[in-house]
Amino acid sequence: MMKLTRPFHGIILILFVMLAINSTSATTKYNVLSFGAKPNGKTDSTKAFLMAWEAACSSADSTMIYVPKGRYLLGSMAFKGGCKSPQITFRIDGTLVAPQDYRLLGKSTDWLSFEGVNGVSILGGALDAKGPSLWACKASHSNFRIIAAGDSPNTDGIHVQLSKNVNIIKCSIKTGDDCISIGPGTKNLWVEQVTCGPGHGISIGSLAKDLKEEGVQNVTIRKTIFIGTQNGLRIKSWARPSTGFVQGVRFMDSLMVNVQNPIVIDQNYCPHNLNCPNQVSGIKIKDIVYEGIRGTSSTQVAIKFDCSPKNPCTGIRLQNVNLSYLNKPAQSSCSNVRGKALNLVRPESCL
């Protein structure tokens, strides 16, 4: 396998994004072929796509960027906001193809990104990333399928950060890192009907990377399935000071199948125990609900709340949780956490 000096850190990075799929009667259409794109999968069409975006972005009308059938070779692209157009729709009938050699992406840690954009819809098509960390994303309205090797590092399926009003619906994600990672500044996120595995589960964080950090709030994750993942539903922060917070999170109706850590809050996050800050996490975590979580844990501790001694987790609620370990009772572990358990909760709650 080719050794890369710079790993590919994200699949789709969404910054300040508001995804909205709405119809409009007056739409100006921009065909990428008109800007010089070639649907042969060999000719670099990056410039043509960016020119089409610039034209759509600068229009005062609602616009559509149309990608006809074919395969389009694309390097790293950042579609930047500040647009006049109130709504931009990407209609993809073809396949967007990443370079075979990831080094061609240069210093960018993302292949395709949307930054500072409002009112964007992505409809149809497929995204095909080549190379050692293979993944593909197929979309039909909100339907995505993302694949990466299970042991491939730093291959988050979808990363959402500094964003509001984002919906992620009907996804199947197989990757070597978090299936979905939720970073600082995320507000009003809805995740539904996501199947994850292999991978590291769905994670809020890691947080407390910086002292001044925006919070994560009003997140709903429901109807999810985790198969053989390292984690299921996770909140993670480094053990260092931070102004960040997590509040108003609802984890609902999740099925765990042989998951190492089905439910976990880890405020001493330090992967591989390398360069750990060994301080106390400043992230304040409150009002977190786990409801209708069921299935099997591959380790004895199915529920682990390892919260900050300076800022204990508060308002944690377990309701109708049923997790087992090798057809035997599992265990819970609690540190610096306050909350309550309602109705059936297995393993026995430590709250």
mmCIF file of C-alpha atoms in Angstrom:
data_model
loop_
_atom_site.group_PDB
_atom_site.id
_atom_site.type_symbol
_atom_site.label_atom_id
_atom_site.label_comp_id
_atom_site.label_asym_id
_atom_site.label_seq_id
_atom_site.Cartn_x
_atom_site.Cartn_y
_atom_site.Cartn_z
ATOM 1 C CA MET A 1 0.000 0.000 0.000
ATOM 2 C CA MET A 2 1.201 3.463 -0.841
ATOM 3 C CA LYS A 3 2.457 5.385 2.182
ATOM 4 C CA LEU A 4 1.153 8.907 2.387
ATOM 5 C CA THR A 5 2.902 11.648 4.299
ATOM 6 C CA ARG A 6 -0.357 13.498 4.845
ATOM 7 C CA PRO A 7 -3.470 11.472 5.708
ATOM 8 C CA PHE A 8 -6.871 12.329 4.259
ATOM 9 C CA HIS A 9 -8.656 13.656 7.365
ATOM 10 C CA GLY A 10 -12.221 14.055 6.234
ATOM 11 C CA ILE A 11 -14.644 12.872 3.633
ATOM 12 C CA ILE A 12 -17.210 15.619 3.535
ATOM 13 C CA LEU A 13 -16.610 18.655 5.743
ATOM 14 C CA ILE A 14 -19.624 20.872 6.200
ATOM 15 C CA LEU A 15 -18.858 24.309 7.666
ATOM 16 C CA PHE A 16 -21.591 26.836 8.404
ATOM 17 C CA VAL A 17 -23.941 24.803 6.202
ATOM 18 C CA MET A 18 -27.703 24.905 6.099
ATOM 19 C CA LEU A 19 -28.934 22.052 3.929
ATOM 20 C CA ALA A 20 -32.365 22.716 2.494
ATOM 21 C CA ILE A 21 -34.096 20.801 -0.269
ATOM 22 C CA ASN A 22 -36.812 23.031 -1.638
ATOM 23 C CA SER A 23 -38.345 23.429 -5.031
ATOM 24 C CA THR A 24 -38.463 26.708 -6.890
ATOM 25 C CA SER A 25 -40.175 27.813 -10.058
ATOM 26 C CA ALA A 26 -37.546 30.297 -11.264
ATOM 27 C CA THR A 27 -34.162 28.594 -11.421
ATOM 28 C CA THR A 28 -31.159 29.516 -13.543
ATOM 29 C CA LYS A 29 -29.311 26.394 -14.690
ATOM 30 C CA TYR A 30 -25.546 26.059 -15.106
ATOM 31 C CA ASN A 31 -24.301 22.935 -16.872
ATOM 32 C CA VAL A 32 -20.704 22.074 -15.926
ATOM 33 C CA LEU A 33 -20.081 20.956 -19.525
ATOM 34 C CA SER A 34 -20.563 24.559 -20.609
ATOM 35 C CA PHE A 35 -17.616 25.504 -18.393
ATOM 36 C CA GLY A 36 -15.308 22.878 -19.884
ATOM 37 C CA ALA A 37 -15.896 19.815 -17.700
ATOM 38 C CA LYS A 38 -15.123 16.479 -19.377
ATOM 39 C CA PRO A 39 -17.207 13.396 -18.428
ATOM 40 C CA ASN A 40 -14.448 10.897 -19.268
ATOM 41 C CA GLY A 41 -13.056 10.367 -15.748
ATOM 42 C CA LYS A 42 -9.550 11.267 -16.930
ATOM 43 C CA THR A 43 -9.489 15.004 -17.627
ATOM 44 C CA ASP A 44 -9.274 17.271 -14.598
ATOM 45 C CA SER A 45 -12.589 19.135 -14.346
ATOM 46 C CA THR A 46 -11.860 20.976 -11.098
ATOM 47 C CA LYS A 47 -11.632 24.420 -12.688
ATOM 48 C CA ALA A 48 -14.880 23.926 -14.609
ATOM 49 C CA PHE A 49 -16.803 22.994 -11.467
ATOM 50 C CA LEU A 50 -15.446 25.978 -9.551
ATOM 51 C CA MET A 51 -16.344 28.294 -12.438
ATOM 52 C CA ALA A 52 -19.872 26.900 -12.471
ATOM 53 C CA TRP A 53 -20.111 27.455 -8.713
ATOM 54 C CA GLU A 54 -18.865 31.042 -9.054
ATOM 55 C CA ALA A 55 -21.472 31.763 -11.727
ATOM 56 C CA ALA A 56 -24.291 30.243 -9.670
ATOM 57 C CA CYS A 57 -23.100 31.927 -6.488
ATOM 58 C CA SER A 58 -22.984 35.384 -8.067
ATOM 59 C CA SER A 59 -26.470 35.119 -9.557
ATOM 60 C CA ALA A 60 -29.361 36.827 -7.810
ATOM 61 C CA ASP A 61 -31.690 34.008 -8.865
ATOM 62 C CA SER A 62 -32.186 30.549 -7.440
ATOM 63 C CA THR A 63 -29.701 28.413 -9.336
ATOM 64 C CA MET A 64 -28.934 24.836 -10.270
ATOM 65 C CA ILE A 65 -25.504 23.428 -11.095
ATOM 66 C CA TYR A 66 -26.155 20.454 -13.325
ATOM 67 C CA VAL A 67 -23.725 17.547 -13.651
ATOM 68 C CA PRO A 68 -24.800 15.248 -16.532
ATOM 69 C CA LYS A 69 -24.092 11.529 -16.681
ATOM 70 C CA GLY A 70 -20.437 10.568 -16.870
ATOM 71 C CA ARG A 71 -17.376 10.470 -14.630
ATOM 72 C CA TYR A 72 -15.681 13.731 -13.635
ATOM 73 C CA LEU A 73 -12.140 13.771 -12.241
ATOM 74 C CA LEU A 74 -11.884 16.417 -9.531
ATOM 75 C CA GLY A 75 -9.139 17.643 -7.249
ATOM 76 C CA SER A 76 -9.719 19.342 -3.898
ATOM 77 C CA MET A 77 -12.546 21.869 -4.097
ATOM 78 C CA ALA A 78 -13.931 24.322 -1.552
ATOM 79 C CA PHE A 79 -17.290 25.808 -2.497
ATOM 80 C CA LYS A 80 -17.303 29.095 -0.599
ATOM 81 C CA GLY A 81 -20.237 31.209 0.500
ATOM 82 C CA GLY A 82 -21.072 34.869 0.436
ATOM 83 C CA CYS A 83 -23.419 34.100 -2.439
ATOM 84 C CA LYS A 84 -26.130 36.334 -3.876
ATOM 85 C CA SER A 85 -28.176 33.320 -4.904
ATOM 86 C CA PRO A 86 -30.744 32.451 -2.217
ATOM 87 C CA GLN A 87 -30.682 28.769 -3.115
ATOM 88 C CA ILE A 88 -28.145 26.651 -4.984
ATOM 89 C CA THR A 89 -28.943 23.086 -5.989
ATOM 90 C CA PHE A 90 -26.307 20.600 -7.084
ATOM 91 C CA ARG A 91 -28.087 18.114 -9.368
ATOM 92 C CA ILE A 92 -25.631 15.271 -9.959
ATOM 93 C CA ASP A 93 -26.563 12.630 -12.524
ATOM 94 C CA GLY A 94 -22.938 11.563 -12.937
ATOM 95 C CA THR A 95 -20.085 10.432 -10.670
ATOM 96 C CA LEU A 96 -17.496 12.720 -9.090
ATOM 97 C CA VAL A 97 -14.123 10.965 -8.964
ATOM 98 C CA ALA A 98 -11.184 11.786 -6.691
ATOM 99 C CA PRO A 99 -7.576 11.411 -7.872
ATOM 100 C CA GLN A 100 -6.084 7.929 -7.561
ATOM 101 C CA ASP A 101 -3.088 9.422 -5.775
ATOM 102 C CA TYR A 102 -4.179 11.364 -2.671
ATOM 103 C CA ARG A 103 -0.951 13.383 -2.787
ATOM 104 C CA LEU A 104 -2.476 15.244 -5.700
ATOM 105 C CA LEU A 105 -4.879 16.833 -3.239
ATOM 106 C CA GLY A 106 -1.965 18.878 -1.937
ATOM 107 C CA LYS A 107 -2.240 20.447 1.488
ATOM 108 C CA SER A 108 -6.012 20.129 1.678
ATOM 109 C CA THR A 109 -7.384 17.737 4.306
ATOM 110 C CA ASP A 110 -10.734 17.508 2.507
ATOM 111 C CA TRP A 111 -11.691 16.565 -0.993
ATOM 112 C CA LEU A 112 -14.985 18.442 -1.268
ATOM 113 C CA SER A 113 -16.118 21.058 1.233
ATOM 114 C CA PHE A 114 -18.814 23.676 1.594
ATOM 115 C CA GLU A 115 -17.788 26.679 3.646
ATOM 116 C CA GLY A 116 -19.947 29.568 4.812
ATOM 117 C CA VAL A 117 -22.807 28.475 2.589
ATOM 118 C CA ASN A 118 -26.556 28.802 3.191
ATOM 119 C CA GLY A 119 -29.408 27.162 1.292
ATOM 120 C CA VAL A 120 -27.559 24.378 -0.508
ATOM 121 C CA SER A 121 -29.149 21.160 -1.741
ATOM 122 C CA ILE A 122 -27.299 18.127 -3.103
ATOM 123 C CA LEU A 123 -29.474 15.860 -5.231
ATOM 124 C CA GLY A 124 -28.587 12.503 -6.770
ATOM 125 C CA GLY A 125 -25.335 11.223 -8.172
ATOM 126 C CA ALA A 126 -22.323 9.494 -6.679
ATOM 127 C CA LEU A 127 -18.965 10.454 -5.184
ATOM 128 C CA ASP A 128 -16.129 8.027 -5.745
ATOM 129 C CA ALA A 129 -12.861 8.532 -3.852
ATOM 130 C CA LYS A 130 -9.967 6.380 -4.985
ATOM 131 C CA GLY A 131 -6.788 5.364 -3.210
ATOM 132 C CA PRO A 132 -5.964 3.542 0.031
ATOM 133 C CA SER A 133 -8.937 4.934 1.966
ATOM 134 C CA LEU A 134 -11.696 3.989 -0.462
ATOM 135 C CA TRP A 135 -15.083 5.497 0.113
ATOM 136 C CA ALA A 136 -18.083 6.381 -1.981
ATOM 137 C CA CYS A 137 -21.038 8.569 -1.238
ATOM 138 C CA LYS A 138 -24.240 8.137 -3.188
ATOM 139 C CA ALA A 139 -26.974 10.657 -2.632
ATOM 140 C CA SER A 140 -30.625 10.764 -3.550
ATOM 141 C CA HIS A 141 -32.059 13.723 -1.697
ATOM 142 C CA SER A 142 -30.744 12.851 1.782
ATOM 143 C CA ASN A 143 -29.596 9.301 1.049
ATOM 144 C CA PHE A 144 -25.840 8.643 1.380
ATOM 145 C CA ARG A 145 -23.652 5.579 1.211
ATOM 146 C CA ILE A 146 -20.058 5.981 2.365
ATOM 147 C CA ILE A 147 -17.415 3.262 2.399
ATOM 148 C CA ALA A 148 -13.826 3.268 3.703
ATOM 149 C CA ALA A 149 -11.547 0.472 4.839
ATOM 150 C CA GLY A 150 -12.259 -0.520 8.448
ATOM 151 C CA ASP A 151 -8.634 -0.017 9.469
ATOM 152 C CA SER A 152 -8.102 3.215 7.550
ATOM 153 C CA PRO A 153 -7.173 6.062 9.924
ATOM 154 C CA ASN A 154 -8.734 9.528 9.975
ATOM 155 C CA THR A 155 -11.533 8.682 7.578
ATOM 156 C CA ASP A 156 -14.549 10.273 9.205
ATOM 157 C CA GLY A 157 -17.651 9.525 7.181
ATOM 158 C CA ILE A 158 -19.364 12.890 7.653
ATOM 159 C CA HIS A 159 -18.016 15.748 9.748
ATOM 160 C CA VAL A 160 -20.333 18.587 10.776
ATOM 161 C CA GLN A 161 -18.898 21.676 12.433
ATOM 162 C CA LEU A 162 -19.852 25.342 12.901
ATOM 163 C CA SER A 163 -23.157 24.471 11.246
ATOM 164 C CA LYS A 164 -26.841 24.823 11.924
ATOM 165 C CA ASN A 165 -30.019 23.240 10.593
ATOM 166 C CA VAL A 166 -28.254 20.262 9.001
ATOM 167 C CA ASN A 167 -30.107 17.004 8.286
ATOM 168 C CA ILE A 168 -28.351 13.674 7.699
ATOM 169 C CA ILE A 169 -30.893 11.037 6.731
ATOM 170 C CA LYS A 170 -30.763 7.467 5.405
ATOM 171 C CA CYS A 171 -27.015 6.827 5.474
ATOM 172 C CA SER A 172 -24.960 3.651 5.435
ATOM 173 C CA ILE A 173 -21.401 4.359 6.557
ATOM 174 C CA LYS A 174 -18.430 1.988 6.745
ATOM 175 C CA THR A 175 -15.179 3.674 7.669
ATOM 176 C CA GLY A 176 -12.055 3.562 9.812
ATOM 177 C CA ASP A 177 -12.967 6.435 12.129
ATOM 178 C CA ASP A 178 -16.181 8.114 13.265
ATOM 179 C CA CYS A 179 -19.118 7.390 11.014
ATOM 180 C CA ILE A 180 -20.406 10.838 11.889
ATOM 181 C CA SER A 181 -18.402 13.346 13.921
ATOM 182 C CA ILE A 182 -20.004 16.474 15.329
ATOM 183 C CA GLY A 183 -17.694 19.377 16.069
ATOM 184 C CA PRO A 184 -17.943 22.700 17.910
ATOM 185 C CA GLY A 185 -20.524 25.228 16.793
ATOM 186 C CA THR A 186 -23.087 22.649 15.679
ATOM 187 C CA LYS A 187 -26.701 23.598 16.349
ATOM 188 C CA ASN A 188 -30.011 22.021 15.322
ATOM 189 C CA LEU A 189 -28.609 18.810 13.842
ATOM 190 C CA TRP A 190 -30.961 15.949 12.918
ATOM 191 C CA VAL A 191 -29.550 12.490 12.189
ATOM 192 C CA GLU A 192 -31.934 9.659 11.303
ATOM 193 C CA GLN A 193 -31.824 6.149 9.821
ATOM 194 C CA VAL A 194 -28.054 5.791 9.842
ATOM 195 C CA THR A 195 -26.325 2.403 9.783
ATOM 196 C CA CYS A 196 -22.717 2.472 10.996
ATOM 197 C CA GLY A 197 -20.101 -0.265 10.886
ATOM 198 C CA PRO A 198 -17.237 -0.819 10.838
ATOM 199 C CA GLY A 199 -16.063 2.411 12.391
ATOM 200 C CA HIS A 200 -15.906 4.359 15.640
ATOM 201 C CA GLY A 201 -19.615 5.145 15.875
ATOM 202 C CA ILE A 202 -21.328 8.522 16.060
ATOM 203 C CA SER A 203 -19.340 11.003 18.113
ATOM 204 C CA ILE A 204 -19.901 14.477 19.445
ATOM 205 C CA GLY A 205 -16.321 15.699 19.521
ATOM 206 C CA SER A 206 -13.594 15.525 20.085
ATOM 207 C CA LEU A 207 -14.089 18.790 21.964
ATOM 208 C CA ALA A 208 -11.770 20.970 24.079
ATOM 209 C CA LYS A 209 -9.170 21.147 21.361
ATOM 210 C CA ASP A 210 -9.119 24.904 21.925
ATOM 211 C CA LEU A 211 -9.662 27.106 24.957
ATOM 212 C CA LYS A 212 -12.280 29.236 23.210
ATOM 213 C CA GLU A 213 -14.704 26.881 21.550
ATOM 214 C CA GLU A 214 -18.350 27.113 20.538
ATOM 215 C CA GLY A 215 -20.862 24.682 21.963
ATOM 216 C CA VAL A 216 -22.899 21.829 20.516
ATOM 217 C CA GLN A 217 -26.638 22.057 21.093
ATOM 218 C CA ASN A 218 -29.998 20.716 20.021
ATOM 219 C CA VAL A 219 -28.858 17.455 18.418
ATOM 220 C CA THR A 220 -31.220 14.552 17.694
ATOM 221 C CA ILE A 221 -29.897 11.153 16.638
ATOM 222 C CA ARG A 222 -32.561 8.501 16.105
ATOM 223 C CA LYS A 223 -33.231 5.179 14.402
ATOM 224 C CA THR A 224 -29.559 4.227 14.121
ATOM 225 C CA ILE A 225 -27.880 0.821 13.827
ATOM 226 C CA PHE A 226 -24.303 0.084 14.900
ATOM 227 C CA ILE A 227 -22.691 -3.164 13.727
ATOM 228 C CA GLY A 228 -19.323 -4.211 15.173
ATOM 229 C CA THR A 229 -18.244 -0.657 15.860
ATOM 230 C CA GLN A 230 -15.752 0.546 18.466
ATOM 231 C CA ASN A 231 -18.348 2.898 19.928
ATOM 232 C CA GLY A 232 -22.018 3.498 19.537
ATOM 233 C CA LEU A 233 -23.226 6.862 20.852
ATOM 234 C CA ARG A 234 -20.243 8.834 22.144
ATOM 235 C CA ILE A 235 -19.447 12.273 23.520
ATOM 236 C CA LYS A 236 -15.696 12.899 23.832
ATOM 237 C CA SER A 237 -13.555 15.781 25.030
ATOM 238 C CA TRP A 238 -9.913 16.290 25.830
ATOM 239 C CA ALA A 239 -8.990 16.848 29.488
ATOM 240 C CA ARG A 240 -8.128 20.520 29.169
ATOM 241 C CA PRO A 241 -9.835 23.887 29.813
ATOM 242 C CA SER A 242 -12.419 25.026 27.282
ATOM 243 C CA THR A 243 -15.407 27.345 27.023
ATOM 244 C CA GLY A 244 -17.315 24.723 25.046
ATOM 245 C CA PHE A 245 -20.428 22.814 26.033
ATOM 246 C CA VAL A 246 -22.835 20.072 24.952
ATOM 247 C CA GLN A 247 -26.525 20.396 25.761
ATOM 248 C CA GLY A 248 -29.922 19.323 24.490
ATOM 249 C CA VAL A 249 -28.910 16.000 22.893
ATOM 250 C CA ARG A 250 -31.378 13.185 22.225
ATOM 251 C CA PHE A 251 -30.136 9.690 21.372
ATOM 252 C CA MET A 252 -33.229 7.646 20.506
ATOM 253 C CA ASP A 253 -34.129 4.212 19.130
ATOM 254 C CA SER A 254 -30.671 2.728 18.475
ATOM 255 C CA LEU A 255 -29.733 -0.907 17.874
ATOM 256 C CA MET A 256 -26.265 -2.090 18.948
ATOM 257 C CA VAL A 257 -24.838 -5.274 17.463
ATOM 258 C CA ASN A 258 -21.597 -6.408 19.116
ATOM 259 C CA VAL A 259 -20.455 -2.848 19.879
ATOM 260 C CA GLN A 260 -17.453 -2.317 22.186
ATOM 261 C CA ASN A 261 -18.797 0.816 23.927
ATOM 262 C CA PRO A 262 -22.487 1.264 23.148
ATOM 263 C CA ILE A 263 -23.014 4.351 25.348
ATOM 264 C CA VAL A 264 -20.042 6.437 26.407
ATOM 265 C CA ILE A 265 -19.147 9.914 27.610
ATOM 266 C CA ASP A 266 -15.364 10.275 27.750
ATOM 267 C CA GLN A 267 -14.000 13.554 29.093
ATOM 268 C CA ASN A 268 -10.492 12.160 29.314
ATOM 269 C CA TYR A 269 -10.225 11.457 25.614
ATOM 270 C CA CYS A 270 -6.669 10.749 24.512
ATOM 271 C CA PRO A 271 -6.298 8.217 21.693
ATOM 272 C CA HIS A 272 -3.386 5.804 22.108
ATOM 273 C CA ASN A 273 -2.499 7.667 25.350
ATOM 274 C CA LEU A 274 -0.061 9.871 23.456
ATOM 275 C CA ASN A 275 0.550 13.516 24.443
ATOM 276 C CA CYS A 276 -2.368 13.511 26.861
ATOM 277 C CA PRO A 277 -3.040 16.944 28.413
ATOM 278 C CA ASN A 278 -3.676 15.372 31.858
ATOM 279 C CA GLN A 279 -5.740 18.340 32.987
ATOM 280 C CA VAL A 280 -9.474 18.675 33.623
ATOM 281 C CA SER A 281 -12.002 19.075 30.838
ATOM 282 C CA GLY A 282 -13.803 22.399 30.814
ATOM 283 C CA ILE A 283 -16.582 21.131 28.544
ATOM 284 C CA LYS A 284 -19.957 21.374 30.303
ATOM 285 C CA ILE A 285 -22.281 18.492 29.390
ATOM 286 C CA LYS A 286 -25.945 18.620 30.373
ATOM 287 C CA ASP A 287 -29.430 17.528 29.290
ATOM 288 C CA ILE A 288 -28.495 14.335 27.444
ATOM 289 C CA VAL A 289 -31.192 11.673 26.896
ATOM 290 C CA TYR A 290 -30.649 8.026 25.894
ATOM 291 C CA GLU A 291 -33.992 6.419 25.077
ATOM 292 C CA GLY A 292 -34.785 3.117 23.387
ATOM 293 C CA ILE A 293 -31.162 1.946 23.149
ATOM 294 C CA ARG A 294 -30.937 -1.854 22.829
ATOM 295 C CA GLY A 295 -28.719 -4.685 21.648
ATOM 296 C CA THR A 296 -25.385 -6.272 22.537
ATOM 297 C CA SER A 297 -22.065 -5.034 23.872
ATOM 298 C CA SER A 298 -18.816 -6.821 23.023
ATOM 299 C CA THR A 299 -17.344 -5.689 26.363
ATOM 300 C CA GLN A 300 -18.745 -6.044 29.860
ATOM 301 C CA VAL A 301 -19.111 -2.295 30.469
ATOM 302 C CA ALA A 302 -21.918 -1.279 28.130
ATOM 303 C CA ILE A 303 -22.544 2.162 29.648
ATOM 304 C CA LYS A 304 -19.639 4.388 30.681
ATOM 305 C CA PHE A 305 -19.907 7.960 31.895
ATOM 306 C CA ASP A 306 -16.430 9.352 32.622
ATOM 307 C CA CYS A 307 -17.143 13.025 33.188
ATOM 308 C CA SER A 308 -15.095 16.006 34.317
ATOM 309 C CA PRO A 309 -14.547 16.352 38.091
ATOM 310 C CA LYS A 310 -14.665 20.135 37.702
ATOM 311 C CA ASN A 311 -17.746 20.141 35.477
ATOM 312 C CA PRO A 312 -19.765 16.979 36.203
ATOM 313 C CA CYS A 313 -22.264 15.844 33.597
ATOM 314 C CA THR A 314 -25.786 16.821 34.667
ATOM 315 C CA GLY A 315 -29.289 16.032 33.467
ATOM 316 C CA ILE A 316 -28.280 12.645 32.027
ATOM 317 C CA ARG A 317 -31.330 10.433 31.480
ATOM 318 C CA LEU A 318 -31.491 6.728 30.641
ATOM 319 C CA GLN A 319 -34.901 5.455 29.583
ATOM 320 C CA ASN A 320 -35.869 2.062 28.165
ATOM 321 C CA VAL A 321 -32.272 0.903 27.703
ATOM 322 C CA ASN A 322 -31.575 -2.808 27.290
ATOM 323 C CA LEU A 323 -27.974 -3.828 26.597
ATOM 324 C CA SER A 324 -26.462 -7.267 27.258
ATOM 325 C CA TYR A 325 -22.981 -8.787 27.129
ATOM 326 C CA LEU A 326 -22.560 -12.337 25.749
ATOM 327 C CA ASN A 327 -26.162 -13.044 26.697
ATOM 328 C CA LYS A 328 -25.288 -12.082 30.268
ATOM 329 C CA PRO A 329 -25.898 -8.914 32.287
ATOM 330 C CA ALA A 330 -23.604 -6.059 31.322
ATOM 331 C CA GLN A 331 -22.302 -3.342 33.634
ATOM 332 C CA SER A 332 -22.436 0.430 33.992
ATOM 333 C CA SER A 333 -19.635 2.742 35.106
ATOM 334 C CA CYS A 334 -20.171 6.287 36.382
ATOM 335 C CA SER A 335 -17.759 9.037 37.386
ATOM 336 C CA ASN A 336 -18.773 12.636 38.093
ATOM 337 C CA VAL A 337 -22.251 12.331 36.615
ATOM 338 C CA ARG A 338 -25.734 13.212 37.828
ATOM 339 C CA GLY A 339 -28.985 12.062 36.297
ATOM 340 C CA LYS A 340 -31.754 9.486 36.500
ATOM 341 C CA ALA A 341 -32.957 6.207 35.033
ATOM 342 C CA LEU A 342 -36.561 5.669 33.968
ATOM 343 C CA ASN A 343 -38.491 2.493 33.182
ATOM 344 C CA LEU A 344 -36.395 -0.531 32.191
ATOM 345 C CA VAL A 345 -32.647 0.138 32.215
ATOM 346 C CA ARG A 346 -30.177 -2.712 31.693
ATOM 347 C CA PRO A 347 -27.421 -2.872 32.707
ATOM 348 C CA GLU A 348 -28.398 -1.579 36.112
ATOM 349 C CA SER A 349 -27.940 2.159 36.161
ATOM 350 C CA CYS A 350 -25.125 3.738 38.156
ATOM 351 C CA LEU A 351 -26.761 7.167 38.038
#
